[in-house]
Each structure stands twice: as C-alpha cells, then as structure tokens.
Amino acid sequence: MKTASGEYICKGSEGAILVLPEGAIQEETINKGRFEELAKLRGVEWYEYAKFRGRSISNGSLYLVTAFTRCAQWGIAVFDRPCDPGEGLTFVSHRLGWTGSSAFPIRVADPDQGDIFNQCVFLRGYKIMIRPDIFDKLPTRQRAQRLRGGGGTDILSRMKKTLIGESPLTRTTKPTVTKSDEVILHANFNSPPVRGALGC
C-alpha cells in the first residue's frame, strides 16, 4: 500500500512493488491464432531441438512470447512479512533507488542505461508442453568422447572402428512425431522477468 507521503508499506503477509517512473510501452502480436497453430505444429520439434543441443530442459519450460512490456527505468521491492513501524520504502526517481528499511530485497534498473525502453518487465504468450510419453522419448545429445586411447594406436585402426560402428561417438535417432494433438498450449501466461533479479 502507498501512503499519502509516498511511502510503500506492507500490511499483509507478503507483497511486491514494481515502480515504472517513466512509464512503459507494450507490444502485442495482432494475430495470435497463427502463432498458436505454429506452436501446435512445431512444438515437438522445438523441444527436440533444445534437447539435442544439450539444453537441460523440462516439459513445460518453452514459451512462445506474443507480447511484452518494456520500460526505461524500474524499481522493485518484495515484502515477505508485514512492515513494522518505520519499515516502509520510498522510491526516489531522481537518483533511481529506494530509501527506508533495508530489511526487504530491492533492485533498480541500471541508472546508466539512459532513457531507452529496453528493460523488459512482463512477457505474455503461450507456455508449450508436449505429451509426457513423447517428451520422455525425445533424443538427447550424447557427449562426444576422444578417439585417442582407443583399442588401436594407429590412425587406420581408429578409422576402421569408426567405419564399422565401434566408435565411442554414438548416433541418435530422431522420432518423427509432429502431430498437433501432441502439443498442449497454456494461453496467456504472464511472466515478470525481473522476478529472477530478486532471487525469488
């Protein structure tokens, strides 16, 4: 809650503040249906690509962003309990910072970044999941191993092992699943990227 003096205090069990002293801009795609169809058609392939590239990814962790909110300056604070008397926070926009209690986590945008609206504070779009049975069967990239120190010591024996399939480098096969009924979309996720800045 913001008091008449401009101080923010928390009366509930927890709370958060996002201050945008210079306002923000929002951009959103006009035709979300086309993006939804693309995600249904290619969702399995996108997960397959991420896993094959060696990314540690879980089902439901891919997002198709269709809107964002950006600002030039921001300040955030989190309350993890009700404020005691005198523990409020006041946002100071002329030097971009917070004054008041040091009992709560606070962050601000880099004051040297200027007035360019390049700080993303919200993302919206689709959270993409695929059927668990398909996700579990997706190939992952095998770690390459050195050929040096193998069964033979000369180049010919190493080439022979590679050609007849005894190489420590393994191949993966890709399943051919691309049907749109294998992809589950959760529309209108709303994710504040600045949350990670607080370690929440």
GROMACS .gro file of C-alpha atoms in nm:
model
  200
    1MET     CA    1   0.000   0.000   0.000
    2LYS     CA    2   0.122   0.351  -0.079
    3THR     CA    3   0.073   0.607   0.195
    4ALA     CA    4  -0.008   0.977   0.144
    5SER     CA    5   0.361   1.058   0.198
    6GLY     CA    6   0.463   0.827  -0.090
    7GLU     CA    7   0.596   0.551   0.133
    8TYR     CA    8   0.515   0.190   0.048
    9ILE     CA    9   0.426  -0.037   0.339
   10CYS     CA   10   0.304  -0.394   0.358
   11LYS     CA   11   0.007  -0.472   0.582
   12GLY     CA   12  -0.046  -0.828   0.459
   13SER     CA   13   0.168  -1.138   0.498
   14GLU     CA   14   0.363  -1.053   0.179
   15GLY     CA   15   0.368  -0.805  -0.106
   16ALA     CA   16   0.561  -0.669  -0.402
   17ILE     CA   17   0.610  -0.334  -0.573
   18LEU     CA   18   0.705  -0.250  -0.930
   19VAL     CA   19   0.763   0.120  -0.997
   20LEU     CA   20   0.797   0.245  -1.356
   21PRO     CA   21   0.896   0.612  -1.312
   22GLU     CA   22   0.897   0.688  -1.686
   23GLY     CA   23   0.604   0.464  -1.778
   24ALA     CA   24   0.622   0.168  -2.013
   25ILE     CA   25   0.532   0.053  -2.363
   26GLN     CA   26   0.353  -0.267  -2.452
   27GLU     CA   27   0.368  -0.450  -2.783
   28GLU     CA   28   0.146  -0.741  -2.869
   29THR     CA   29   0.102  -0.954  -3.178
   30ILE     CA   30  -0.220  -0.892  -3.365
   31ASN     CA   31  -0.289  -1.244  -3.492
   32LYS     CA   32  -0.220  -1.484  -3.205
   33GLY     CA   33  -0.400  -1.766  -3.385
   34ARG     CA   34  -0.118  -1.805  -3.636
   35PHE     CA   35   0.136  -1.836  -3.355
   36GLU     CA   36  -0.086  -2.086  -3.177
   37GLU     CA   37  -0.105  -2.301  -3.490
   38LEU     CA   38   0.273  -2.278  -3.537
   39ALA     CA   39   0.332  -2.391  -3.178
   40LYS     CA   40   0.095  -2.685  -3.221
   41LEU     CA   41   0.266  -2.786  -3.542
   42ARG     CA   42   0.628  -2.739  -3.430
   43GLY     CA   43   0.620  -2.776  -3.050
   44VAL     CA   44   0.764  -3.129  -3.051
   45GLU     CA   45   1.042  -3.022  -3.289
   46TRP     CA   46   1.131  -2.724  -3.068
   47TYR     CA   47   1.173  -2.950  -2.765
   48GLU     CA   48   1.364  -3.200  -2.976
   49TYR     CA   49   1.600  -2.925  -3.093
   50ALA     CA   50   1.658  -2.792  -2.740
   51LYS     CA   51   1.732  -3.139  -2.601
   52PHE     CA   52   1.957  -3.229  -2.894
   53ARG     CA   53   2.155  -2.907  -2.838
   54GLY     CA   54   2.231  -3.034  -2.488
   55ARG     CA   55   1.998  -2.797  -2.302
   56SER     CA   56   1.869  -2.910  -1.966
   57ILE     CA   57   1.501  -2.859  -2.033
   58SER     CA   58   1.185  -2.984  -1.869
   59ASN     CA   59   0.846  -3.032  -2.028
   60GLY     CA   60   0.653  -2.706  -2.000
   61SER     CA   61   0.958  -2.481  -1.993
   62LEU     CA   62   0.931  -2.350  -2.352
   63TYR     CA   63   0.738  -2.029  -2.407
   64LEU     CA   64   0.621  -1.860  -2.724
   65VAL     CA   65   0.618  -1.489  -2.645
   66THR     CA   66   0.338  -1.290  -2.810
   67ALA     CA   67   0.351  -0.969  -2.604
   68PHE     CA   68   0.591  -0.778  -2.381
   69THR     CA   69   0.604  -0.468  -2.164
   70ARG     CA   70   0.924  -0.265  -2.167
   71CYS     CA   71   1.039   0.041  -1.980
   72ALA     CA   72   1.345   0.262  -1.950
   73GLN     CA   73   1.368   0.258  -1.569
   74TRP     CA   74   1.219   0.040  -1.298
   75GLY     CA   75   1.241  -0.035  -0.930
   76ILE     CA   76   1.114  -0.344  -0.750
   77ALA     CA   77   1.081  -0.446  -0.388
   78VAL     CA   78   0.946  -0.753  -0.212
   79PHE     CA   79   0.790  -0.774   0.132
   80ASP     CA   80   0.799  -1.114   0.299
   81ARG     CA   81   0.606  -1.006   0.608
   82PRO     CA   82   0.402  -0.710   0.735
   83CYS     CA   83   0.602  -0.391   0.790
   84ASP     CA   84   0.689  -0.290   1.141
   85PRO     CA   85   0.651   0.082   1.220
   86GLY     CA   86   0.915   0.279   1.028
   87GLU     CA   87   0.998  -0.006   0.788
   88GLY     CA   88   0.837   0.134   0.474
   89LEU     CA   89   1.013   0.204   0.145
   90THR     CA   90   1.008   0.519  -0.068
   91PHE     CA   91   1.109   0.516  -0.435
   92VAL     CA   92   1.339   0.803  -0.531
   93SER     CA   93   1.317   0.859  -0.906
   94HIS     CA   94   1.570   1.143  -0.944
   95ARG     CA   95   1.855   0.911  -0.846
   96LEU     CA   96   1.670   0.586  -0.911
   97GLY     CA   97   1.671   0.400  -0.583
   98TRP     CA   98   1.489   0.317  -0.263
   99THR     CA   99   1.512   0.481   0.078
  100GLY     CA  100   1.390   0.339   0.404
  101SER     CA  101   1.423   0.000   0.564
  102SER     CA  102   1.699  -0.234   0.449
  103ALA     CA  103   1.501  -0.535   0.575
  104PHE     CA  104   1.348  -0.613   0.233
  105PRO     CA  105   1.504  -0.714  -0.102
  106ILE     CA  106   1.514  -0.425  -0.351
  107ARG     CA  107   1.655  -0.374  -0.702
  108VAL     CA  108   1.658  -0.100  -0.965
  109ALA     CA  109   1.746  -0.076  -1.332
  110ASP     CA  110   2.098   0.030  -1.427
  111PRO     CA  111   2.085   0.411  -1.398
  112ASP     CA  112   2.348   0.450  -1.672
  113GLN     CA  113   2.142   0.279  -1.941
  114GLY     CA  114   1.964   0.603  -2.035
  115ASP     CA  115   1.606   0.657  -2.144
  116ILE     CA  116   1.581   0.374  -2.397
  117PHE     CA  117   1.283   0.145  -2.338
  118ASN     CA  118   1.487  -0.176  -2.338
  119GLN     CA  119   1.410  -0.317  -1.993
  120CYS     CA  120   1.150  -0.596  -2.018
  121VAL     CA  121   0.928  -0.623  -1.711
  122PHE     CA  122   0.648  -0.852  -1.837
  123LEU     CA  123   0.612  -1.123  -2.102
  124ARG     CA  124   0.289  -1.278  -2.224
  125GLY     CA  125   0.219  -1.564  -2.459
  126TYR     CA  126   0.192  -1.941  -2.462
  127LYS     CA  127   0.352  -2.197  -2.236
  128ILE     CA  128   0.422  -2.501  -2.454
  129MET     CA  129   0.404  -2.859  -2.325
  130ILE     CA  130   0.406  -3.186  -2.512
  131ARG     CA  131   0.258  -3.517  -2.408
  132PRO     CA  132   0.478  -3.674  -2.137
  133ASP     CA  133   0.517  -4.003  -2.327
  134ILE     CA  134   0.655  -3.813  -2.628
  135PHE     CA  135   0.880  -3.588  -2.419
  136ASP     CA  136   1.034  -3.889  -2.243
  137LYS     CA  137   1.126  -4.045  -2.580
  138LEU     CA  138   1.296  -3.738  -2.727
  139PRO     CA  139   1.664  -3.798  -2.806
  140THR     CA  140   1.933  -3.618  -2.615
  141ARG     CA  141   2.277  -3.532  -2.735
  142GLN     CA  142   2.542  -3.783  -2.638
  143ARG     CA  143   2.865  -3.643  -2.506
  144ALA     CA  144   3.149  -3.689  -2.752
  145GLN     CA  145   3.448  -3.889  -2.634
  146ARG     CA  146   3.805  -3.872  -2.754
  147LEU     CA  147   3.920  -4.128  -3.005
  148ARG     CA  148   4.269  -4.112  -2.862
  149GLY     CA  149   4.347  -4.402  -2.631
  150GLY     CA  150   4.104  -4.640  -2.805
  151GLY     CA  151   4.171  -5.004  -2.894
  152GLY     CA  152   4.429  -4.928  -3.163
  153THR     CA  153   4.718  -4.690  -3.159
  154ASP     CA  154   4.739  -4.602  -3.526
  155ILE     CA  155   4.510  -4.390  -3.740
  156LEU     CA  156   4.397  -4.687  -3.954
  157SER     CA  157   4.262  -4.887  -3.660
  158ARG     CA  158   4.073  -4.580  -3.537
  159MET     CA  159   3.925  -4.523  -3.884
  160LYS     CA  160   3.824  -4.889  -3.906
  161LYS     CA  161   3.643  -4.871  -3.571
  162THR     CA  162   3.462  -4.559  -3.686
  163LEU     CA  163   3.357  -4.715  -4.017
  164ILE     CA  164   3.230  -5.042  -3.868
  165GLY     CA  165   3.041  -4.874  -3.587
  166GLU     CA  166   3.268  -4.933  -3.289
  167SER     CA  167   3.337  -4.565  -3.242
  168PRO     CA  168   3.279  -4.418  -2.897
  169LEU     CA  169   3.085  -4.145  -3.080
  170THR     CA  170   2.724  -4.256  -3.078
  171ARG     CA  171   2.444  -4.155  -3.308
  172THR     CA  172   2.096  -4.069  -3.200
  173THR     CA  173   1.783  -4.131  -3.398
  174LYS     CA  174   1.505  -3.879  -3.411
  175PRO     CA  175   1.145  -3.992  -3.383
  176THR     CA  176   0.913  -3.850  -3.644
  177VAL     CA  177   0.631  -3.713  -3.431
  178THR     CA  178   0.488  -3.380  -3.537
  179LYS     CA  179   0.110  -3.405  -3.498
  180SER     CA  180  -0.051  -3.101  -3.342
  181ASP     CA  181  -0.252  -3.312  -3.094
  182GLU     CA  182   0.076  -3.394  -2.920
  183VAL     CA  183   0.128  -3.032  -2.811
  184ILE     CA  184  -0.052  -2.866  -2.520
  185LEU     CA  185  -0.068  -2.486  -2.509
  186HIS     CA  186  -0.140  -2.286  -2.197
  187ALA     CA  187  -0.251  -1.948  -2.326
  188ASN     CA  188  -0.189  -1.613  -2.166
  189PHE     CA  189   0.095  -1.691  -1.931
  190ASN     CA  190   0.214  -1.371  -1.769
  191SER     CA  191   0.573  -1.379  -1.653
  192PRO     CA  192   0.765  -1.097  -1.488
  193PRO     CA  193   1.132  -1.140  -1.594
  194VAL     CA  194   1.252  -0.912  -1.313
  195ARG     CA  195   1.146  -1.175  -1.058
  196GLY     CA  196   1.478  -1.357  -1.108
  197ALA     CA  197   1.665  -1.042  -1.013
  198LEU     CA  198   1.540  -1.081  -0.658
  199GLY     CA  199   1.631  -1.445  -0.627
  200CYS     CA  200   1.267  -1.539  -0.565
   0.00000   0.00000   0.00000
